[in-house]
Structures are given as structure tokens and as C-alpha cells.
mmCIF file of C-alpha atoms and ligand atoms in Angstrom:
data_model
loop_
_atom_site.group_PDB
_atom_site.id
_atom_site.type_symbol
_atom_site.label_atom_id
_atom_site.label_comp_id
_atom_site.label_asym_id
_atom_site.label_seq_id
_atom_site.Cartn_x
_atom_site.Cartn_y
_atom_site.Cartn_z
ATOM 1 C CA MET A 607 6.250 210.062 -59.951
ATOM 2 C CA ARG A 608 8.261 212.079 -62.444
ATOM 3 C CA PRO A 609 10.735 210.220 -64.669
ATOM 4 C CA TYR A 610 14.491 210.701 -64.897
ATOM 5 C CA ILE A 611 15.616 212.164 -68.200
ATOM 6 C CA VAL A 612 19.229 211.991 -69.348
ATOM 7 C CA ALA A 613 19.912 214.156 -72.392
ATOM 8 C CA GLY A 614 23.148 214.417 -74.339
ATOM 9 C CA ASN A 615 23.930 217.891 -75.654
ATOM 10 C CA TRP A 616 26.464 217.271 -78.408
ATOM 11 C CA LYS A 617 26.896 221.007 -79.039
ATOM 12 C CA MET A 618 28.864 221.675 -82.256
ATOM 13 C CA HIS A 619 30.360 218.177 -82.400
ATOM 14 C CA MET A 620 29.598 215.179 -84.592
ATOM 15 C CA ASP A 621 29.020 215.398 -88.322
ATOM 16 C CA PRO A 622 26.343 213.043 -89.716
ATOM 17 C CA GLU A 623 28.739 210.132 -90.103
ATOM 18 C CA SER A 624 30.348 210.261 -86.660
ATOM 19 C CA GLY A 625 26.991 211.125 -85.097
ATOM 20 C CA ARG A 626 25.391 208.082 -86.661
ATOM 21 C CA ALA A 627 28.159 205.882 -85.268
ATOM 22 C CA LEU A 628 27.857 207.304 -81.750
ATOM 23 C CA ALA A 629 24.051 207.098 -81.749
ATOM 24 C CA SER A 630 24.165 203.523 -83.073
ATOM 25 C CA GLU A 631 26.436 202.471 -80.239
ATOM 26 C CA ILE A 632 24.204 204.034 -77.586
ATOM 27 C CA ALA A 633 20.996 202.743 -79.196
ATOM 28 C CA GLY A 634 22.462 199.260 -79.624
ATOM 29 C CA GLU A 635 23.185 199.006 -75.920
ATOM 30 C CA LEU A 636 19.750 200.351 -74.958
ATOM 31 C CA ARG A 637 18.037 197.879 -77.303
ATOM 32 C CA ARG A 638 20.066 195.074 -75.719
ATOM 33 C CA GLN A 639 19.282 196.233 -72.202
ATOM 34 C CA PRO A 640 16.407 198.733 -72.173
ATOM 35 C CA SER A 641 16.461 201.415 -69.508
ATOM 36 C CA ALA A 642 14.938 200.308 -66.246
ATOM 37 C CA ASN A 643 12.763 202.381 -63.926
ATOM 38 C CA GLY A 644 11.346 204.693 -66.562
ATOM 39 C CA VAL A 645 14.596 206.498 -67.337
ATOM 40 C CA GLN A 646 14.352 208.377 -70.637
ATOM 41 C CA THR A 647 17.289 209.165 -72.903
ATOM 42 C CA VAL A 648 17.447 211.999 -75.422
ATOM 43 C CA LEU A 649 20.204 212.749 -77.936
ATOM 44 C CA CYS A 650 20.648 216.344 -79.109
ATOM 45 C CA PRO A 651 23.003 216.504 -82.099
ATOM 46 C CA PRO A 652 23.613 219.527 -84.347
ATOM 47 C CA PHE A 653 20.834 220.242 -86.874
ATOM 48 C CA LEU A 654 22.520 218.574 -89.841
ATOM 49 C CA THR A 655 23.165 215.394 -87.872
ATOM 50 C CA LEU A 656 19.538 214.998 -86.745
ATOM 51 C CA PRO A 657 18.384 212.778 -89.660
ATOM 52 C CA ALA A 658 21.316 210.365 -89.295
ATOM 53 C CA VAL A 659 20.748 210.067 -85.553
ATOM 54 C CA HIS A 660 17.004 209.651 -86.105
ATOM 55 C CA GLU A 661 17.703 206.619 -88.277
ATOM 56 C CA ALA A 662 20.249 205.197 -85.868
ATOM 57 C CA ILE A 663 17.954 205.333 -82.831
ATOM 58 C CA ALA A 664 14.847 203.890 -84.515
ATOM 59 C CA GLY A 665 13.071 201.460 -82.204
ATOM 60 C CA SER A 666 15.412 202.143 -79.278
ATOM 61 C CA GLY A 667 13.063 204.400 -77.291
ATOM 62 C CA ILE A 668 15.607 207.246 -77.386
ATOM 63 C CA GLY A 669 14.212 210.731 -77.957
ATOM 64 C CA LEU A 670 15.677 213.151 -80.485
ATOM 65 C CA GLY A 671 16.341 216.761 -79.572
ATOM 66 C CA ALA A 672 17.566 219.827 -81.420
ATOM 67 C CA GLN A 673 19.731 222.426 -79.716
ATOM 68 C CA ASN A 674 17.779 225.485 -80.787
ATOM 69 C CA LEU A 675 14.940 226.728 -82.978
ATOM 70 C CA TYR A 676 13.660 229.990 -84.382
ATOM 71 C CA PRO A 677 10.233 230.959 -83.068
ATOM 72 C CA GLN A 678 8.432 231.346 -86.393
ATOM 73 C CA ASP A 679 6.723 228.729 -88.547
ATOM 74 C CA SER A 680 8.470 229.840 -91.739
ATOM 75 C CA GLY A 681 9.511 233.009 -93.515
ATOM 76 C CA ALA A 682 12.407 235.214 -94.469
ATOM 77 C CA PHE A 683 14.761 234.356 -91.614
ATOM 78 C CA THR A 684 18.008 233.510 -93.350
ATOM 79 C CA GLY A 685 20.001 230.822 -91.614
ATOM 80 C CA GLU A 686 17.313 229.844 -89.115
ATOM 81 C CA VAL A 687 15.474 226.572 -88.501
ATOM 82 C CA GLY A 688 11.798 226.457 -87.534
ATOM 83 C CA PRO A 689 9.950 224.020 -85.280
ATOM 84 C CA GLY A 690 8.056 222.259 -88.087
ATOM 85 C CA MET A 691 11.372 221.360 -89.712
ATOM 86 C CA LEU A 692 12.493 219.783 -86.463
ATOM 87 C CA THR A 693 9.401 217.645 -86.044
ATOM 88 C CA ALA A 694 9.652 216.665 -89.734
ATOM 89 C CA VAL A 695 13.033 215.033 -89.061
ATOM 90 C CA GLY A 696 11.785 213.269 -85.944
ATOM 91 C CA CYS A 697 12.567 215.667 -83.110
ATOM 92 C CA THR A 698 10.675 215.236 -79.859
ATOM 93 C CA HIS A 699 12.697 217.702 -77.777
ATOM 94 C CA VAL A 700 14.566 220.971 -78.167
ATOM 95 C CA ILE A 701 17.128 222.599 -75.885
ATOM 96 C CA LEU A 702 16.307 226.275 -75.347
ATOM 97 C CA GLY A 703 18.163 229.081 -73.618
ATOM 98 C CA HIS A 704 21.405 227.219 -73.142
ATOM 99 C CA SER A 705 23.936 229.530 -71.460
ATOM 100 C CA GLU A 706 26.117 229.399 -74.580
ATOM 101 C CA ARG A 707 23.191 230.785 -76.589
ATOM 102 C CA ARG A 708 22.559 233.451 -73.940
ATOM 103 C CA GLN A 709 26.264 234.359 -73.798
ATOM 104 C CA TYR A 710 27.383 234.195 -77.454
ATOM 105 C CA PHE A 711 24.110 235.027 -79.191
ATOM 106 C CA ASN A 712 22.634 237.440 -76.649
ATOM 107 C CA GLU A 713 19.429 235.465 -76.161
ATOM 108 C CA SER A 714 17.063 237.119 -73.717
ATOM 109 C CA ASP A 715 14.490 235.505 -71.443
ATOM 110 C CA GLU A 716 11.806 237.026 -73.650
ATOM 111 C CA PHE A 717 13.223 235.414 -76.806
ATOM 112 C CA ILE A 718 13.596 232.089 -75.017
ATOM 113 C CA ASN A 719 9.977 232.380 -73.917
ATOM 114 C CA ALA A 720 8.879 232.925 -77.541
ATOM 115 C CA LYS A 721 10.854 229.835 -78.539
ATOM 116 C CA ALA A 722 9.353 227.754 -75.730
ATOM 117 C CA ARG A 723 5.808 228.718 -76.732
ATOM 118 C CA LYS A 724 6.501 227.948 -80.370
ATOM 119 C CA ALA A 725 8.067 224.597 -79.491
ATOM 120 C CA LEU A 726 5.033 223.676 -77.377
ATOM 121 C CA ALA A 727 2.666 224.662 -80.169
ATOM 122 C CA HIS A 728 4.450 222.100 -82.360
ATOM 123 C CA GLY A 729 4.346 219.347 -79.753
ATOM 124 C CA LEU A 730 8.039 219.540 -78.883
ATOM 125 C CA HIS A 731 9.298 219.198 -75.310
ATOM 126 C CA PRO A 732 11.443 222.238 -74.541
ATOM 127 C CA ILE A 733 14.454 221.641 -72.302
ATOM 128 C CA VAL A 734 14.736 225.136 -70.843
ATOM 129 C CA CYS A 735 18.146 225.965 -69.361
ATOM 130 C CA ILE A 736 18.683 228.360 -66.492
ATOM 131 C CA GLY A 737 21.696 229.046 -64.294
ATOM 132 C CA GLU A 738 23.948 231.629 -62.719
ATOM 133 C CA THR A 739 27.521 232.747 -63.450
ATOM 134 C CA LEU A 740 30.298 232.347 -60.901
ATOM 135 C CA GLU A 741 30.239 236.056 -60.207
ATOM 136 C CA GLN A 742 26.508 235.941 -59.519
ATOM 137 C CA ARG A 743 26.902 232.952 -57.208
ATOM 138 C CA GLU A 744 29.721 234.615 -55.308
ATOM 139 C CA SER A 745 27.779 237.807 -54.890
ATOM 140 C CA GLY A 746 24.818 235.879 -53.462
ATOM 141 C CA VAL A 747 22.273 236.565 -56.203
ATOM 142 C CA THR A 748 21.814 233.004 -57.519
ATOM 143 C CA GLU A 749 18.183 232.824 -56.422
ATOM 144 C CA SER A 750 17.169 236.138 -57.922
ATOM 145 C CA VAL A 751 18.896 235.250 -61.213
ATOM 146 C CA ILE A 752 17.058 231.926 -61.356
ATOM 147 C CA ASP A 753 13.802 233.618 -60.394
ATOM 148 C CA THR A 754 14.100 236.134 -63.243
ATOM 149 C CA GLN A 755 15.143 233.526 -65.836
ATOM 150 C CA LEU A 756 12.415 231.094 -64.854
ATOM 151 C CA ARG A 757 9.579 233.629 -64.749
ATOM 152 C CA GLY A 758 10.835 235.138 -68.013
ATOM 153 C CA ALA A 759 11.114 231.834 -69.857
ATOM 154 C CA LEU A 760 7.743 230.547 -68.662
ATOM 155 C CA THR A 761 5.585 233.646 -69.093
ATOM 156 C CA GLY A 762 2.143 232.847 -70.451
ATOM 157 C CA ILE A 763 2.635 229.082 -70.588
ATOM 158 C CA SER A 764 -0.530 227.254 -69.571
ATOM 159 C CA PRO A 765 -0.568 224.698 -66.762
ATOM 160 C CA ASP A 766 -1.218 221.956 -69.328
ATOM 161 C CA ASP A 767 1.767 222.967 -71.412
ATOM 162 C CA MET A 768 3.930 223.193 -68.284
ATOM 163 C CA ARG A 769 3.721 219.418 -68.062
ATOM 164 C CA SER A 770 5.599 219.173 -71.386
ATOM 165 C CA ILE A 771 8.466 221.352 -70.169
ATOM 166 C CA ILE A 772 11.753 220.049 -68.832
ATOM 167 C CA LEU A 773 14.007 222.405 -66.900
ATOM 168 C CA ALA A 774 17.781 222.131 -66.742
ATOM 169 C CA TYR A 775 19.631 223.868 -63.937
ATOM 170 C CA GLU A 776 23.051 224.564 -65.345
ATOM 171 C CA PRO A 777 25.350 226.689 -63.207
ATOM 172 C CA ILE A 778 27.493 228.379 -65.847
ATOM 173 C CA TRP A 779 30.641 228.012 -63.743
ATOM 174 C CA ALA A 780 30.237 224.226 -63.931
ATOM 175 C CA ILE A 781 29.741 223.925 -67.714
ATOM 176 C CA GLY A 782 32.707 222.410 -69.501
ATOM 177 C CA THR A 783 34.968 223.386 -66.619
ATOM 178 C CA GLY A 784 35.291 220.045 -64.889
ATOM 179 C CA ARG A 785 33.978 221.847 -61.826
ATOM 180 C CA THR A 786 30.653 220.352 -60.717
ATOM 181 C CA ALA A 787 28.139 221.731 -58.264
ATOM 182 C CA THR A 788 28.180 219.583 -55.161
ATOM 183 C CA PRO A 789 25.086 217.403 -54.821
ATOM 184 C CA GLU A 790 23.989 219.693 -51.970
ATOM 185 C CA GLN A 791 24.426 222.845 -54.063
ATOM 186 C CA ALA A 792 22.434 221.271 -56.894
ATOM 187 C CA GLN A 793 19.674 220.080 -54.577
ATOM 188 C CA GLU A 794 19.426 223.493 -52.951
ATOM 189 C CA VAL A 795 18.793 225.274 -56.265
ATOM 190 C CA HIS A 796 16.492 222.506 -57.540
ATOM 191 C CA VAL A 797 14.330 222.918 -54.432
ATOM 192 C CA PHE A 798 14.289 226.666 -55.012
ATOM 193 C CA ILE A 799 13.155 226.082 -58.609
ATOM 194 C CA ARG A 800 10.454 223.621 -57.564
ATOM 195 C CA THR A 801 9.172 225.983 -54.884
ATOM 196 C CA LEU A 802 8.962 228.766 -57.437
ATOM 197 C CA LEU A 803 7.136 226.445 -59.863
ATOM 198 C CA ALA A 804 4.669 225.615 -57.093
ATOM 199 C CA GLU A 805 4.088 229.304 -56.522
ATOM 200 C CA LEU A 806 3.484 229.878 -60.232
ATOM 201 C CA HIS A 807 1.565 226.741 -61.162
ATOM 202 C CA GLY A 808 0.615 224.889 -57.973
ATOM 203 C CA GLY A 809 2.223 222.016 -56.127
ATOM 204 C CA GLU A 810 0.926 219.219 -58.320
ATOM 205 C CA ILE A 811 2.456 220.525 -61.534
ATOM 206 C CA ALA A 812 5.641 221.550 -59.712
ATOM 207 C CA GLY A 813 5.963 218.004 -58.423
ATOM 208 C CA ASP A 814 5.629 216.546 -61.918
ATOM 209 C CA ILE A 815 8.198 218.712 -63.711
ATOM 210 C CA VAL A 816 11.563 217.158 -64.446
ATOM 211 C CA ILE A 817 14.488 219.315 -63.340
ATOM 212 C CA GLN A 818 17.787 218.126 -64.791
ATOM 213 C CA TYR A 819 21.180 219.154 -63.529
ATOM 214 C CA GLY A 820 23.859 220.079 -66.061
ATOM 215 C CA GLY A 821 27.482 221.053 -65.673
ATOM 216 C CA SER A 822 30.358 218.581 -65.851
ATOM 217 C CA VAL A 823 28.216 215.521 -65.097
ATOM 218 C CA LYS A 824 30.445 212.482 -65.617
ATOM 219 C CA ALA A 825 30.148 208.749 -65.103
ATOM 220 C CA ASP A 826 31.848 209.075 -61.716
ATOM 221 C CA ASN A 827 29.749 211.882 -60.215
ATOM 222 C CA ALA A 828 26.346 211.156 -61.784
ATOM 223 C CA ALA A 829 25.147 208.775 -59.056
ATOM 224 C CA GLU A 830 25.619 211.232 -56.186
ATOM 225 C CA LEU A 831 23.928 214.038 -58.116
ATOM 226 C CA PHE A 832 20.989 211.849 -59.203
ATOM 227 C CA ALA A 833 20.582 210.591 -55.624
ATOM 228 C CA GLN A 834 19.343 214.053 -54.630
ATOM 229 C CA PRO A 835 15.561 214.002 -54.336
ATOM 230 C CA ASP A 836 14.960 216.946 -56.680
ATOM 231 C CA VAL A 837 17.594 216.111 -59.314
ATOM 232 C CA ASP A 838 15.705 214.234 -62.035
ATOM 233 C CA GLY A 839 18.482 213.385 -64.467
ATOM 234 C CA GLY A 840 20.999 215.454 -66.341
ATOM 235 C CA LEU A 841 21.849 217.488 -69.391
ATOM 236 C CA ILE A 842 25.240 216.139 -70.346
ATOM 237 C CA GLY A 843 27.757 217.903 -72.570
ATOM 238 C CA GLY A 844 31.294 216.546 -72.854
ATOM 239 C CA ALA A 845 30.546 213.122 -71.371
ATOM 240 C CA SER A 846 27.732 212.542 -73.886
ATOM 241 C CA LEU A 847 30.261 212.320 -76.713
ATOM 242 C CA LYS A 848 31.623 208.993 -75.483
ATOM 243 C CA ALA A 849 29.171 206.089 -75.633
ATOM 244 C CA ASP A 850 30.595 204.276 -72.596
ATOM 245 C CA GLN A 851 30.518 207.381 -70.394
ATOM 246 C CA PHE A 852 27.052 208.416 -71.499
ATOM 247 C CA LEU A 853 25.699 204.903 -70.997
ATOM 248 C CA ALA A 854 27.234 204.789 -67.513
ATOM 249 C CA ILE A 855 25.388 208.028 -66.695
ATOM 250 C CA ILE A 856 22.113 206.518 -67.978
ATOM 251 C CA ARG A 857 22.670 203.451 -65.824
ATOM 252 C CA ALA A 858 23.403 205.677 -62.821
ATOM 253 C CA ALA A 859 20.024 207.338 -63.355
ATOM 254 C CA GLU A 860 18.341 203.938 -63.482
ATOM 255 C CA ALA A 861 19.934 203.013 -60.180
ATOM 256 C CA SER A 862 18.655 206.222 -58.545
ATOM 257 C CA ALA A 863 15.167 206.097 -60.032
HETATM 258 P P1 PGA B 1306 29.260 219.783 -69.787
HETATM 259 O O1 PGA B 1306 28.120 220.608 -70.536
HETATM 260 O O2 PGA B 1306 28.655 218.494 -69.335
HETATM 261 O O3 PGA B 1306 30.342 219.582 -70.824
HETATM 262 O O4 PGA B 1306 29.730 220.621 -68.631
HETATM 263 C C1 PGA B 1306 26.809 220.637 -70.048
HETATM 264 C C2 PGA B 1306 25.950 221.519 -70.904
HETATM 265 O O5 PGA B 1306 26.422 222.565 -71.385
HETATM 266 O O6 PGA B 1306 24.766 221.200 -71.150
#
């Protein structure tokens, strides 16, 4: 059975000091009462806050994720951060292709694919984000958008490496808007994604891949989303910045697992 993974995407919040405090609070609670039922937690702070969070979560079982990487080992790429630098500060995961990166930094499926391959080559688990805009949903092209993004992001990735990938379905209209996909809407797209994965890589691998839902997941709607059979946890933005809310979401995943 695949695990549930709850990841906190802190976006451009939390300097090292406040990040350390937040991570310590979450880690403290998970050391006191470790996650039941195989639920995994990952914290994804901004680059500069990674070392402080790495220290704060030591021995708690929490994974550490970056929010981006540049798909080269090193070189003249001013302002960029490579995968080896992320593993050197303790990263286990990396968010790739978040809709904010696609929207504000024009990231293409091809670029996201290069990042995913590079992340895998360095032993990182990519959390690959896909999702449609409101306009696309309303014009009935959600499935073709997801199809294109998924095929594009996963091009050339071997079946073995597929097992290290986590997908996050994040309908853009639900991100930071307080508007959440209904559990049925989420389940419907997750099934579509899993069916496509089965077509690309076979049913066994498709059945093992974690598909998170992201978009205004809160303590009070997490349980109904996680109760859907193909929703395997969440990528949490706003609600991951408050320890009590994030912990409640983790506990909701444990109850569904
Ligand atoms: P949100 O963000 O939970 O604040 O909607 C989710 C995300 O962007 O990953």
C-alpha cells in the first residue's frame, strides 16, 4: 500500500529564525507522538531556511524539501541552486513545477522534466505539481491539460525512478483562494492521473505512486479530502505556516490511512 505524505510548502515565508521555531514545534509534537499508519511529513522552507529546519527536525522522521532547483550540477548560473547543494543541507525532497513557478517564472513542462531527472539522479524525491486554471476547468479541458503536463514532466523517466516520484494535483483556482476542490472533484482528477500513469508505466507502478492534493487544504477539510481512495495526502500552503493547523492535517491523514 502506498503511504500518505503531507508536505508543507512554506513558499516565501519564514526566515531561518522563525522557520526554526515553527519546525521545532512540529517536530516536537511528532517526536512526542510519532505519526501512525505510515504517514510521512515533509517541510519545504525557502532555501536559506533549509539548514535551520534540518537541525530542528533531527530525529523526528520529518523529511526536508526544497521548493525548486536548477537542473545542472554546477556552473555559471547566477542566482541558482543545484541539486547537490540541496542534498548537502539534508534535503530529501524537492517541489517542482509549482503553478507559481509556471505562472511567474514561465516554467515549461520540458524544463520541469529536466529538473525532475536531475533531482532523481541526486536521490531526491521530486514532488511534481500539475493542475488546471479556472478558465481551463470551465472550458472542459482539465483532462487534456493534466495529460500534457504529466506526460511532459515525466518524459524519459524510468519505471524504477517513477517509484521515487510524488505527484501533487493542485487546481490553480484552489491555491491560496480559500476555494477547495470538492472531495469528488479531487478524486475524479486523481483517478484520471492514476489511469494515465497505468497507461504509461503499468498498473503496479501507478498503484504505488503517491498523488497528493493541494489547494486550500485546511484542518477542517483535510479529513474529507484524504478519505478519497486516490488522495494520498496533501501539499499544504497557508495552513502549513501554523503548527497547530499543520499538525491537525497530519493527524487527519493518519486517521484516513
Ligand atoms: P494553499 O497552497 O494551501 O495556500 O492553497 C497550496 C500550494 O500552493 O501548494
